[in-house]
Amino acid sequence: MPSNGSLLHDPEAHETHIIASNGTKLFSASSNSTKVPQQSGWITYASWLNTNSAPISSFTTTWTVPPAPKTFNGQTVFLFNSIEPSSGNAILQPVLQYGPSAAGGGQYWSVASWYVAPLGRTLPLSYSYVSQFTNVPGTALSIVGINQLTWATETLESYSVTTESDYPAGTTVFSGINLSLSGGKAQNVRWGVANDVQDGLTTTVNTDGARGAQITVKYYVAISQFTSPLHFAEKLRNKLSDRALF
């Protein structure tokens, strides 16, 4: 910094300038000139592990399709409820996605049911499941002869996100979460959470339990290096009921 000079930040242009004492602009830099990749994979989620002898027979969730992210940089955003075996090496999930994936997609929201398991495994003929979106034709996926699925989650997953605006604004609320076991209602269900503290994305359990539970995923309320917090106020739209029926 030159003697008697000053540092000036332009929040609208996201630029910082070094100004000489006579008012001459000596140097300028953009605070968002370089996009830094954010966390990838499972970003934040809530989960419950079934340790009962009776298997999960039904796991249903309802949520609203978020607004499209303000920016599209080839990122993929997944929102889903899922169940997995205790080993964690497979997953059954009805997925709402924004961006590209193996199921297709692009700069829009779309849905698909997924079952992912390791290649080359011999599947024991033990349990059968169906994953689907209610009232959305073509989304039912039946899986026959797999290990028991015991770990239930409500999850935000993403890839290739480089800025907070690659996510939707505001929150996504997973509501009407109902879990049943083959012997009836699941007892003593307490949802645990995992958060992306580094990037500021969080999951909150608003209502615990196996009946009528509610869980909220909160996207960025970001603080840039030079500006005050950015508050998102866009409302969610396009009500969509997501069901995973087993």
CSV table of C-alpha atoms in Angstrom, one decimal:
chain,number,residue,atom,x,y,z
A,1,MET,CA,0.0,0.0,0.0
A,2,PRO,CA,1.5,3.4,-1.0
A,3,SER,CA,2.0,6.1,1.6
A,4,ASN,CA,-1.3,7.9,2.3
A,5,GLY,CA,-3.0,5.5,-0.2
A,6,SER,CA,-6.4,3.8,0.4
A,7,LEU,CA,-8.1,0.5,-0.2
A,8,LEU,CA,-11.5,0.8,-1.9
A,9,HIS,CA,-14.0,-2.1,-2.4
A,10,ASP,CA,-16.8,-1.9,-5.0
A,11,PRO,CA,-19.3,-4.5,-3.7
A,12,GLU,CA,-21.5,-4.4,-6.9
A,13,ALA,CA,-18.6,-5.1,-9.2
A,14,HIS,CA,-16.9,-7.4,-6.6
A,15,GLU,CA,-13.6,-5.5,-7.2
A,16,THR,CA,-11.0,-4.1,-4.8
A,17,HIS,CA,-8.9,-1.1,-5.8
A,18,ILE,CA,-5.7,0.4,-4.4
A,19,ILE,CA,-5.9,4.2,-4.8
A,20,ALA,CA,-3.0,6.6,-4.5
A,21,SER,CA,-3.2,9.8,-2.4
A,22,ASN,CA,-3.8,11.8,-5.6
A,23,GLY,CA,-6.8,9.6,-6.6
A,24,THR,CA,-5.0,7.6,-9.2
A,25,LYS,CA,-6.1,3.9,-9.4
A,26,LEU,CA,-2.9,1.9,-9.0
A,27,PHE,CA,-4.3,-1.7,-8.9
A,28,SER,CA,-7.6,-3.5,-9.2
A,29,ALA,CA,-8.5,-7.1,-8.4
A,30,SER,CA,-11.8,-9.1,-8.7
A,31,SER,CA,-12.8,-11.0,-5.6
A,32,ASN,CA,-14.6,-13.6,-7.7
A,33,SER,CA,-12.1,-13.9,-10.5
A,34,THR,CA,-11.3,-17.5,-9.6
A,35,LYS,CA,-13.9,-20.1,-8.9
A,36,VAL,CA,-12.9,-22.5,-6.1
A,37,PRO,CA,-14.6,-25.9,-6.2
A,38,GLN,CA,-16.8,-26.6,-3.2
A,39,GLN,CA,-17.2,-29.9,-1.3
A,40,SER,CA,-18.4,-32.8,-3.5
A,41,GLY,CA,-20.4,-35.9,-2.8
A,42,TRP,CA,-22.8,-36.0,0.1
A,43,ILE,CA,-22.9,-32.5,1.3
A,44,THR,CA,-25.3,-32.5,4.3
A,45,TYR,CA,-27.9,-35.1,5.4
A,46,ALA,CA,-29.9,-36.6,8.2
A,47,SER,CA,-30.0,-40.3,8.9
A,48,TRP,CA,-31.3,-43.1,11.0
A,49,LEU,CA,-30.0,-46.7,11.3
A,50,ASN,CA,-32.5,-49.5,11.9
A,51,THR,CA,-31.1,-51.8,14.5
A,52,ASN,CA,-34.4,-53.6,15.1
A,53,SER,CA,-34.9,-57.2,14.0
A,54,ALA,CA,-37.8,-56.2,11.8
A,55,PRO,CA,-36.8,-54.6,8.4
A,56,ILE,CA,-38.0,-51.2,7.1
A,57,SER,CA,-41.2,-51.8,5.1
A,58,SER,CA,-42.0,-48.2,4.2
A,59,PHE,CA,-40.1,-44.9,4.0
A,60,THR,CA,-42.0,-41.9,2.6
A,61,THR,CA,-41.0,-38.3,2.2
A,62,THR,CA,-42.6,-35.2,0.6
A,63,TRP,CA,-40.7,-32.1,-0.6
A,64,THR,CA,-41.0,-29.2,-3.0
A,65,VAL,CA,-39.0,-28.7,-6.1
A,66,PRO,CA,-36.6,-25.8,-5.4
A,67,PRO,CA,-36.2,-22.8,-7.8
A,68,ALA,CA,-33.4,-23.3,-10.3
A,69,PRO,CA,-30.0,-22.1,-9.2
A,70,LYS,CA,-29.1,-18.6,-10.4
A,71,THR,CA,-26.0,-19.9,-12.1
A,72,PHE,CA,-25.3,-23.1,-14.1
A,73,ASN,CA,-21.6,-24.2,-14.3
A,74,GLY,CA,-22.2,-27.8,-15.2
A,75,GLN,CA,-23.0,-28.7,-11.6
A,76,THR,CA,-25.2,-31.5,-10.5
A,77,VAL,CA,-27.4,-31.2,-7.4
A,78,PHE,CA,-29.2,-34.3,-6.0
A,79,LEU,CA,-32.0,-34.3,-3.4
A,80,PHE,CA,-33.4,-37.6,-2.2
A,81,ASN,CA,-34.4,-39.9,0.6
A,82,SER,CA,-32.7,-43.3,0.5
A,83,ILE,CA,-32.1,-46.5,2.2
A,84,GLU,CA,-28.8,-48.5,2.2
A,85,PRO,CA,-27.5,-51.8,3.7
A,86,SER,CA,-25.5,-51.5,6.9
A,87,SER,CA,-22.3,-52.0,4.9
A,88,GLY,CA,-23.0,-48.8,3.0
A,89,ASN,CA,-22.0,-50.4,-0.3
A,90,ALA,CA,-25.4,-50.0,-2.1
A,91,ILE,CA,-28.2,-47.5,-2.2
A,92,LEU,CA,-31.9,-47.3,-3.3
A,93,GLN,CA,-33.1,-43.8,-3.9
A,94,PRO,CA,-35.8,-41.8,-5.7
A,95,VAL,CA,-33.8,-38.7,-6.8
A,96,LEU,CA,-34.7,-35.2,-7.7
A,97,GLN,CA,-31.7,-33.8,-9.7
A,98,TYR,CA,-30.6,-30.5,-11.3
A,99,GLY,CA,-27.9,-30.8,-13.9
A,100,PRO,CA,-26.4,-33.8,-15.7
A,101,SER,CA,-26.0,-37.4,-14.5
A,102,ALA,CA,-25.9,-41.0,-15.7
A,103,ALA,CA,-29.7,-40.7,-15.8
A,104,GLY,CA,-29.6,-37.7,-18.2
A,105,GLY,CA,-30.6,-34.3,-17.2
A,106,GLY,CA,-29.4,-30.7,-17.8
A,107,GLN,CA,-30.2,-27.2,-16.8
A,108,TYR,CA,-33.5,-28.2,-15.2
A,109,TRP,CA,-35.0,-30.3,-12.5
A,110,SER,CA,-35.8,-33.9,-13.3
A,111,VAL,CA,-36.5,-37.2,-11.4
A,112,ALA,CA,-35.4,-40.8,-11.5
A,113,SER,CA,-35.2,-43.8,-9.3
A,114,TRP,CA,-31.7,-45.3,-8.7
A,115,TYR,CA,-30.3,-48.5,-7.3
A,116,VAL,CA,-26.5,-48.5,-7.1
A,117,ALA,CA,-24.5,-51.6,-6.1
A,118,PRO,CA,-20.9,-52.9,-6.6
A,119,LEU,CA,-20.2,-54.7,-9.9
A,120,GLY,CA,-19.5,-58.4,-9.7
A,121,ARG,CA,-21.5,-59.1,-6.5
A,122,THR,CA,-23.6,-62.2,-6.1
A,123,LEU,CA,-26.9,-60.9,-4.6
A,124,PRO,CA,-28.5,-63.1,-2.0
A,125,LEU,CA,-32.2,-63.7,-2.6
A,126,SER,CA,-33.4,-62.1,0.7
A,127,TYR,CA,-35.2,-58.8,0.3
A,128,SER,CA,-37.2,-56.9,-2.4
A,129,TYR,CA,-38.0,-53.2,-2.6
A,130,VAL,CA,-39.7,-50.7,-4.8
A,131,SER,CA,-38.7,-47.0,-5.2
A,132,GLN,CA,-40.9,-44.5,-6.9
A,133,PHE,CA,-42.2,-40.9,-7.1
A,134,THR,CA,-46.0,-40.8,-6.5
A,135,ASN,CA,-48.0,-39.8,-9.5
A,136,VAL,CA,-44.9,-39.6,-11.8
A,137,PRO,CA,-45.1,-42.3,-14.4
A,138,GLY,CA,-42.0,-44.3,-15.3
A,139,THR,CA,-40.2,-43.7,-11.9
A,140,ALA,CA,-41.0,-47.1,-10.3
A,141,LEU,CA,-37.9,-49.2,-9.8
A,142,SER,CA,-38.3,-52.8,-8.4
A,143,ILE,CA,-35.2,-54.5,-6.9
A,144,VAL,CA,-35.4,-58.2,-6.1
A,145,GLY,CA,-33.0,-60.3,-4.0
A,146,ILE,CA,-30.7,-57.9,-2.2
A,147,ASN,CA,-29.5,-57.5,1.4
A,148,GLN,CA,-31.7,-55.8,3.9
A,149,LEU,CA,-31.6,-52.0,3.7
A,150,THR,CA,-31.2,-50.5,7.1
A,151,TRP,CA,-29.9,-47.0,6.9
A,152,ALA,CA,-32.4,-44.3,6.0
A,153,THR,CA,-31.3,-40.8,4.9
A,154,GLU,CA,-32.6,-37.4,3.7
A,155,THR,CA,-29.7,-36.1,1.6
A,156,LEU,CA,-28.3,-33.2,-0.4
A,157,GLU,CA,-25.6,-34.5,-2.8
A,158,SER,CA,-23.7,-32.4,-5.4
A,159,TYR,CA,-20.8,-32.3,-7.8
A,160,SER,CA,-18.9,-29.6,-9.7
A,161,VAL,CA,-20.4,-26.8,-7.6
A,162,THR,CA,-18.0,-23.7,-7.8
A,163,THR,CA,-20.1,-20.9,-6.2
A,164,GLU,CA,-23.0,-20.6,-3.8
A,165,SER,CA,-25.3,-19.5,-6.6
A,166,ASP,CA,-24.8,-23.0,-8.1
A,167,TYR,CA,-27.2,-24.2,-5.4
A,168,PRO,CA,-30.9,-23.2,-5.2
A,169,ALA,CA,-31.7,-20.3,-2.9
A,170,GLY,CA,-33.2,-20.7,0.5
A,171,THR,CA,-34.0,-24.1,2.0
A,172,THR,CA,-35.5,-27.5,1.1
A,173,VAL,CA,-37.9,-29.0,3.6
A,174,PHE,CA,-38.3,-32.7,3.7
A,175,SER,CA,-41.7,-33.2,5.4
A,176,GLY,CA,-44.2,-35.9,6.1
A,177,ILE,CA,-41.4,-38.3,6.7
A,178,ASN,CA,-42.9,-41.6,7.8
A,179,LEU,CA,-41.0,-44.8,8.6
A,180,SER,CA,-42.6,-48.2,9.2
A,181,LEU,CA,-41.1,-51.6,10.0
A,182,SER,CA,-42.6,-55.0,8.9
A,183,GLY,CA,-43.9,-55.4,12.4
A,184,GLY,CA,-45.5,-51.9,12.6
A,185,LYS,CA,-44.3,-48.4,13.5
A,186,ALA,CA,-40.6,-47.9,14.1
A,187,GLN,CA,-39.9,-46.9,17.7
A,188,ASN,CA,-37.4,-44.5,19.2
A,189,VAL,CA,-36.4,-43.0,15.8
A,190,ARG,CA,-33.9,-40.1,16.4
A,191,TRP,CA,-32.4,-38.5,13.3
A,192,GLY,CA,-28.7,-37.6,13.3
A,193,VAL,CA,-27.2,-35.0,11.0
A,194,ALA,CA,-24.0,-34.4,9.1
A,195,ASN,CA,-23.2,-30.8,8.0
A,196,ASP,CA,-20.8,-29.2,5.5
A,197,VAL,CA,-19.4,-26.6,8.0
A,198,GLN,CA,-16.7,-25.5,5.6
A,199,ASP,CA,-19.2,-24.4,2.9
A,200,GLY,CA,-22.0,-23.4,5.3
A,201,LEU,CA,-24.7,-25.9,4.2
A,202,THR,CA,-26.6,-27.5,7.0
A,203,THR,CA,-29.4,-30.0,7.9
A,204,THR,CA,-31.7,-29.3,10.8
A,205,VAL,CA,-34.2,-31.8,12.4
A,206,ASN,CA,-37.3,-29.7,13.0
A,207,THR,CA,-39.5,-32.6,14.1
A,208,ASP,CA,-38.0,-36.0,15.1
A,209,GLY,CA,-39.5,-39.4,15.1
A,210,ALA,CA,-41.0,-42.0,12.7
A,211,ARG,CA,-44.3,-40.3,12.0
A,212,GLY,CA,-44.6,-36.8,10.5
A,213,ALA,CA,-40.9,-36.0,10.9
A,214,GLN,CA,-39.6,-32.8,9.2
A,215,ILE,CA,-36.0,-32.1,8.2
A,216,THR,CA,-34.7,-28.9,6.6
A,217,VAL,CA,-31.6,-28.5,4.3
A,218,LYS,CA,-30.4,-24.9,4.3
A,219,TYR,CA,-28.4,-23.6,1.4
A,220,TYR,CA,-25.9,-20.7,1.6
A,221,VAL,CA,-26.5,-17.5,3.4
A,222,ALA,CA,-23.1,-16.6,2.2
A,223,ILE,CA,-20.6,-14.0,3.4
A,224,SER,CA,-18.1,-13.0,0.8
A,225,GLN,CA,-14.6,-11.7,1.6
A,226,PHE,CA,-15.6,-8.1,1.4
A,227,THR,CA,-19.4,-7.8,1.5
A,228,SER,CA,-22.2,-8.2,4.1
A,229,PRO,CA,-24.3,-11.4,4.2
A,230,LEU,CA,-26.4,-12.3,1.2
A,231,HIS,CA,-30.0,-13.2,2.2
A,232,PHE,CA,-32.0,-15.3,-0.2
A,233,ALA,CA,-35.8,-14.7,-0.3
A,234,GLU,CA,-37.0,-16.7,-3.2
A,235,LYS,CA,-40.0,-19.0,-2.5
A,236,LEU,CA,-40.1,-22.7,-3.3
A,237,ARG,CA,-42.5,-23.8,-5.9
A,238,ASN,CA,-43.8,-26.8,-7.9
A,239,LYS,CA,-45.1,-29.1,-5.1
A,240,LEU,CA,-43.8,-32.6,-5.7
A,241,SER,CA,-44.6,-35.7,-3.5
A,242,ASP,CA,-41.7,-38.1,-3.3
A,243,ARG,CA,-42.4,-41.6,-2.1
A,244,ALA,CA,-40.2,-44.6,-1.7
A,245,LEU,CA,-42.6,-47.5,-1.2
A,246,PHE,CA,-41.3,-50.8,0.0
